[in-house]
Short mmCIF file of N, CA and C in Angstrom, two decimals:
data_model
loop_
_atom_site.label_atom_id
_atom_site.label_comp_id
_atom_site.label_asym_id
_atom_site.label_seq_id
_atom_site.Cartn_x
_atom_site.Cartn_y
_atom_site.Cartn_z
N UNK A 1 0.89 -1.10 0.10
CA UNK A 1 -0.04 -0.32 0.00
C UNK A 1 0.65 1.40 0.07
N UNK A 2 1.85 0.93 1.02
CA UNK A 2 2.89 1.91 0.92
C UNK A 2 3.78 2.86 -0.63
N UNK A 3 3.52 1.65 -0.92
CA UNK A 3 4.92 1.55 -2.43
C UNK A 3 3.23 2.47 -3.19
N UNK A 4 2.25 1.72 -3.32
CA UNK A 4 1.28 2.43 -4.46
C UNK A 4 0.68 3.95 -4.03
N UNK A 5 1.10 4.32 -2.70
CA UNK A 5 1.20 5.65 -1.98
C UNK A 5 2.32 6.29 -2.61
N UNK A 6 3.28 5.76 -2.84
CA UNK A 6 4.83 6.84 -2.69
C UNK A 6 4.97 6.01 -4.78
N UNK A 7 4.51 5.80 -5.46
CA UNK A 7 4.38 6.06 -7.00
C UNK A 7 3.53 6.63 -6.97
N UNK A 8 1.89 6.85 -7.01
CA UNK A 8 0.95 8.00 -7.07
C UNK A 8 1.84 9.79 -6.31
N UNK A 9 2.59 9.91 -5.44
CA UNK A 9 2.68 11.07 -4.92
C UNK A 9 3.89 10.97 -6.00
N UNK A 10 4.76 10.17 -6.80
CA UNK A 10 5.61 10.97 -8.04
C UNK A 10 5.56 11.02 -8.82
N UNK A 11 4.08 10.40 -9.28
CA UNK A 11 3.38 10.60 -10.55
C UNK A 11 3.04 12.62 -10.68
N UNK A 12 1.95 12.34 -9.55
CA UNK A 12 2.38 13.80 -8.51
C UNK A 12 2.73 14.63 -8.97
N UNK A 13 3.56 14.28 -8.06
CA UNK A 13 5.09 15.98 -8.53
C UNK A 13 5.38 15.30 -9.63
N UNK A 14 5.72 15.21 -10.89
CA UNK A 14 6.15 14.96 -12.29
C UNK A 14 5.23 16.00 -12.88
N UNK A 15 3.61 15.67 -12.74
CA UNK A 15 2.93 16.09 -13.45
C UNK A 15 2.21 17.84 -12.58
N UNK A 16 3.28 17.78 -11.74
CA UNK A 16 3.29 19.41 -11.57
C UNK A 16 3.83 20.45 -11.70
N UNK A 17 5.48 19.75 -11.74
CA UNK A 17 6.90 19.78 -12.05
C UNK A 17 6.91 20.25 -13.92
N UNK A 18 5.65 19.31 -14.82
CA UNK A 18 5.32 19.61 -16.27
C UNK A 18 4.65 21.05 -16.15
N UNK A 19 3.19 20.69 -15.44
CA UNK A 19 2.53 21.98 -15.41
C UNK A 19 3.43 23.28 -14.77
N UNK A 20 4.43 23.30 -14.01
CA UNK A 20 5.01 24.65 -13.96
C UNK A 20 5.61 25.12 -14.54
N UNK A 21 6.23 23.69 -15.54
CA UNK A 21 7.21 24.01 -16.99
C UNK A 21 6.98 24.99 -17.54
N UNK A 22 5.56 24.10 -18.03
CA UNK A 22 4.74 25.04 -19.31
C UNK A 22 4.01 26.29 -18.44
N UNK A 23 3.72 26.43 -17.42
CA UNK A 23 2.93 27.53 -17.03
C UNK A 23 4.49 28.85 -17.56
N UNK A 24 5.32 28.58 -16.99
CA UNK A 24 6.66 29.33 -16.96
C UNK A 24 6.79 29.79 -18.78
N UNK A 25 6.37 28.66 -19.14
CA UNK A 25 6.95 29.32 -20.89
C UNK A 25 5.57 29.75 -21.26
N UNK A 26 4.82 29.68 -20.72
CA UNK A 26 3.75 30.29 -21.62
C UNK A 26 3.86 32.15 -20.95
N UNK A 27 4.09 31.97 -19.66
CA UNK A 27 4.50 33.47 -19.25
C UNK A 27 5.79 33.97 -19.84
N UNK A 28 6.94 33.09 -20.13
CA UNK A 28 7.65 34.18 -21.17
C UNK A 28 6.96 35.02 -22.53
N UNK A 29 6.32 33.59 -23.08
CA UNK A 29 6.13 34.28 -24.16
C UNK A 29 5.05 35.31 -24.52
N UNK A 30 4.38 35.15 -22.87
CA UNK A 30 3.51 36.54 -22.76
C UNK A 30 4.10 37.84 -22.59
N UNK A 31 5.05 37.44 -22.13
CA UNK A 31 6.49 38.49 -21.65
C UNK A 31 7.01 39.68 -22.38
N UNK A 32 7.03 38.02 -23.65
CA UNK A 32 8.18 38.58 -25.04
C UNK A 32 6.77 39.10 -25.65
N UNK A 33 5.38 39.14 -26.06
CA UNK A 33 4.42 39.16 -26.45
C UNK A 33 4.15 41.11 -25.99
N UNK A 34 4.11 41.12 -24.56
CA UNK A 34 4.14 42.81 -23.80
C UNK A 34 4.48 43.98 -24.53
N UNK A 35 5.81 42.94 -24.32
CA UNK A 35 7.54 43.92 -25.06
C UNK A 35 7.32 44.08 -26.04
N UNK A 36 6.76 43.37 -26.93
CA UNK A 36 7.02 44.05 -28.39
C UNK A 36 6.37 44.92 -28.06
N UNK A 37 4.77 44.80 -27.94
CA UNK A 37 3.39 45.74 -28.13
C UNK A 37 3.94 46.68 -27.36
N UNK A 38 4.71 46.82 -26.54
CA UNK A 38 5.39 48.23 -26.17
C UNK A 38 5.92 48.41 -27.04
N UNK A 39 6.84 47.72 -27.53
CA UNK A 39 8.15 48.38 -28.76
C UNK A 39 6.79 49.55 -29.66
N UNK A 40 5.97 48.26 -30.03
CA UNK A 40 5.12 49.00 -30.92
C UNK A 40 4.49 49.95 -30.72
N UNK A 41 3.66 50.11 -29.67
CA UNK A 41 3.01 51.39 -28.87
C UNK A 41 4.21 53.26 -29.08
N UNK A 42 5.33 52.26 -28.50
CA UNK A 42 6.38 53.64 -28.74
C UNK A 42 6.56 53.87 -29.91
N UNK A 43 6.43 53.15 -31.55
CA UNK A 43 6.97 53.40 -32.59
C UNK A 43 5.81 53.80 -32.78
N UNK A 44 4.44 53.48 -32.87
CA UNK A 44 3.21 53.87 -33.37
C UNK A 44 3.27 55.66 -32.67
N UNK A 45 3.35 56.05 -31.63
CA UNK A 45 3.38 57.49 -30.86
C UNK A 45 4.92 58.25 -31.69
N UNK A 46 5.57 57.73 -31.96
CA UNK A 46 6.73 58.41 -32.70
C UNK A 46 6.15 58.83 -33.78
N UNK A 47 5.33 58.22 -34.70
CA UNK A 47 5.86 58.12 -35.95
C UNK A 47 3.73 59.28 -35.77
N UNK A 48 2.74 58.96 -34.82
CA UNK A 48 2.07 60.14 -34.76
C UNK A 48 2.00 61.54 -34.65
N UNK A 49 3.46 61.26 -33.79
CA UNK A 49 3.85 62.67 -33.39
C UNK A 49 4.66 63.28 -34.41
N UNK A 50 4.86 62.45 -35.22
CA UNK A 50 5.89 63.35 -36.63
C UNK A 50 4.75 64.18 -37.63
N UNK A 51 3.53 63.79 -37.62
CA UNK A 51 2.66 63.13 -38.19
C UNK A 51 1.55 64.79 -37.81
N UNK A 52 1.23 64.54 -36.28
CA UNK A 52 1.29 65.68 -36.03
C UNK A 52 2.11 67.19 -36.64
N UNK A 53 3.52 67.33 -36.24
CA UNK A 53 4.01 67.93 -36.58
C UNK A 53 3.79 68.30 -38.31
N UNK A 54 4.20 67.12 -39.22
CA UNK A 54 3.73 67.27 -40.42
C UNK A 54 2.75 68.19 -40.70
N UNK A 55 1.00 68.08 -40.34
CA UNK A 55 0.10 68.61 -39.83
C UNK A 55 0.42 70.23 -39.67
N UNK A 56 0.54 70.32 -38.85
CA UNK A 56 0.73 71.45 -38.66
C UNK A 56 1.60 72.73 -39.12
N UNK A 57 2.84 72.26 -39.80
CA UNK A 57 3.11 72.25 -40.92
C UNK A 57 2.88 73.16 -42.40
N UNK A 58 1.78 72.01 -42.43
CA UNK A 58 0.95 72.01 -43.70
C UNK A 58 -0.24 72.99 -43.46
N UNK A 59 -0.76 73.40 -41.88
CA UNK A 59 -1.71 73.99 -41.38
C UNK A 59 -1.18 75.46 -41.52
N UNK A 60 -0.43 75.72 -41.69
CA UNK A 60 0.77 76.99 -41.33
C UNK A 60 0.75 77.43 -42.69
N UNK A 61 0.85 76.11 -43.77
CA UNK A 61 1.26 76.98 -45.32
C UNK A 61 -0.12 77.64 -45.82
N UNK A 62 -1.01 76.70 -44.92
CA UNK A 62 -2.13 76.38 -45.78
C UNK A 62 -2.95 77.71 -45.56
N UNK A 63 -2.74 78.76 -44.41
CA UNK A 63 -2.61 79.73 -43.68
C UNK A 63 -2.39 80.65 -44.45
N UNK A 64 -0.68 80.22 -44.81
CA UNK A 64 -0.64 80.90 -45.50
C UNK A 64 -0.84 81.45 -46.63
N UNK A 65 -0.96 80.32 -47.80
CA UNK A 65 -1.26 81.12 -48.67
C UNK A 65 -2.64 81.67 -48.99
N UNK A 66 -4.04 81.12 -48.15
CA UNK A 66 -5.15 82.11 -48.35
C UNK A 66 -4.93 83.35 -47.90
N UNK A 67 -3.72 83.75 -47.20
CA UNK A 67 -3.80 84.99 -46.02
C UNK A 67 -3.23 85.67 -48.13
N UNK A 68 -2.48 84.49 -48.69
CA UNK A 68 -1.79 85.59 -49.59
C UNK A 68 -2.83 85.64 -50.69
N UNK A 69 -3.59 84.90 -51.03
CA UNK A 69 -5.50 84.79 -52.15
C UNK A 69 -6.17 85.97 -51.33
N UNK A 70 -6.20 86.34 -50.27
CA UNK A 70 -7.49 87.17 -49.99
C UNK A 70 -6.64 88.52 -50.17
N UNK A 71 -4.89 89.15 -49.66
CA UNK A 71 -4.36 89.63 -49.84
C UNK A 71 -3.93 90.25 -51.58
N UNK A 72 -4.04 89.29 -52.19
CA UNK A 72 -3.96 89.43 -54.18
C UNK A 72 -5.85 89.86 -54.41
N UNK A 73 -6.55 90.02 -53.99
CA UNK A 73 -7.73 90.48 -54.44
C UNK A 73 -7.79 91.03 -53.97
N UNK A 74 -7.48 91.41 -52.57
CA UNK A 74 -8.26 92.98 -51.83
C UNK A 74 -6.92 93.87 -53.20
N UNK A 75 -5.92 93.65 -53.73
CA UNK A 75 -4.96 94.55 -54.40
C UNK A 75 -5.23 94.80 -55.65
N UNK A 76 -6.27 93.53 -56.34
CA UNK A 76 -6.87 93.49 -57.69
C UNK A 76 -8.21 94.57 -57.15
N UNK A 77 -8.48 93.73 -56.59
CA UNK A 77 -9.54 95.44 -56.57
C UNK A 77 -9.62 96.39 -56.11
N UNK A 78 -8.13 97.11 -55.33
CA UNK A 78 -7.90 98.20 -55.26
C UNK A 78 -6.86 99.04 -56.41
N UNK A 79 -7.26 97.95 -57.58
CA UNK A 79 -6.73 98.26 -58.38
C UNK A 79 -7.41 99.35 -59.44
N UNK A 80 -8.91 98.40 -59.47
CA UNK A 80 -9.71 97.78 -60.44
C UNK A 80 -10.20 99.85 -60.43
N UNK A 81 -10.13 100.43 -58.78
CA UNK A 81 -10.73 101.69 -58.40
C UNK A 81 -9.82 102.78 -58.67
#
């Protein structure tokens, strides 16, 4: 009876060791995925900041062009008179 109990305990312990190994590998994979996602987020934020900067520059240029057109139209009107 003791032998069976000991054998069962050994089998359970081995099963637990395998389960812990599997859990450790799973955790490592998830940590790796999280690091990759973190790097991707940083990259996307940097790209977003760059696009915002470009957008601001383009908006400034557009305002300047609109002001030029307004000034040009006023100039033409004043020459007609």
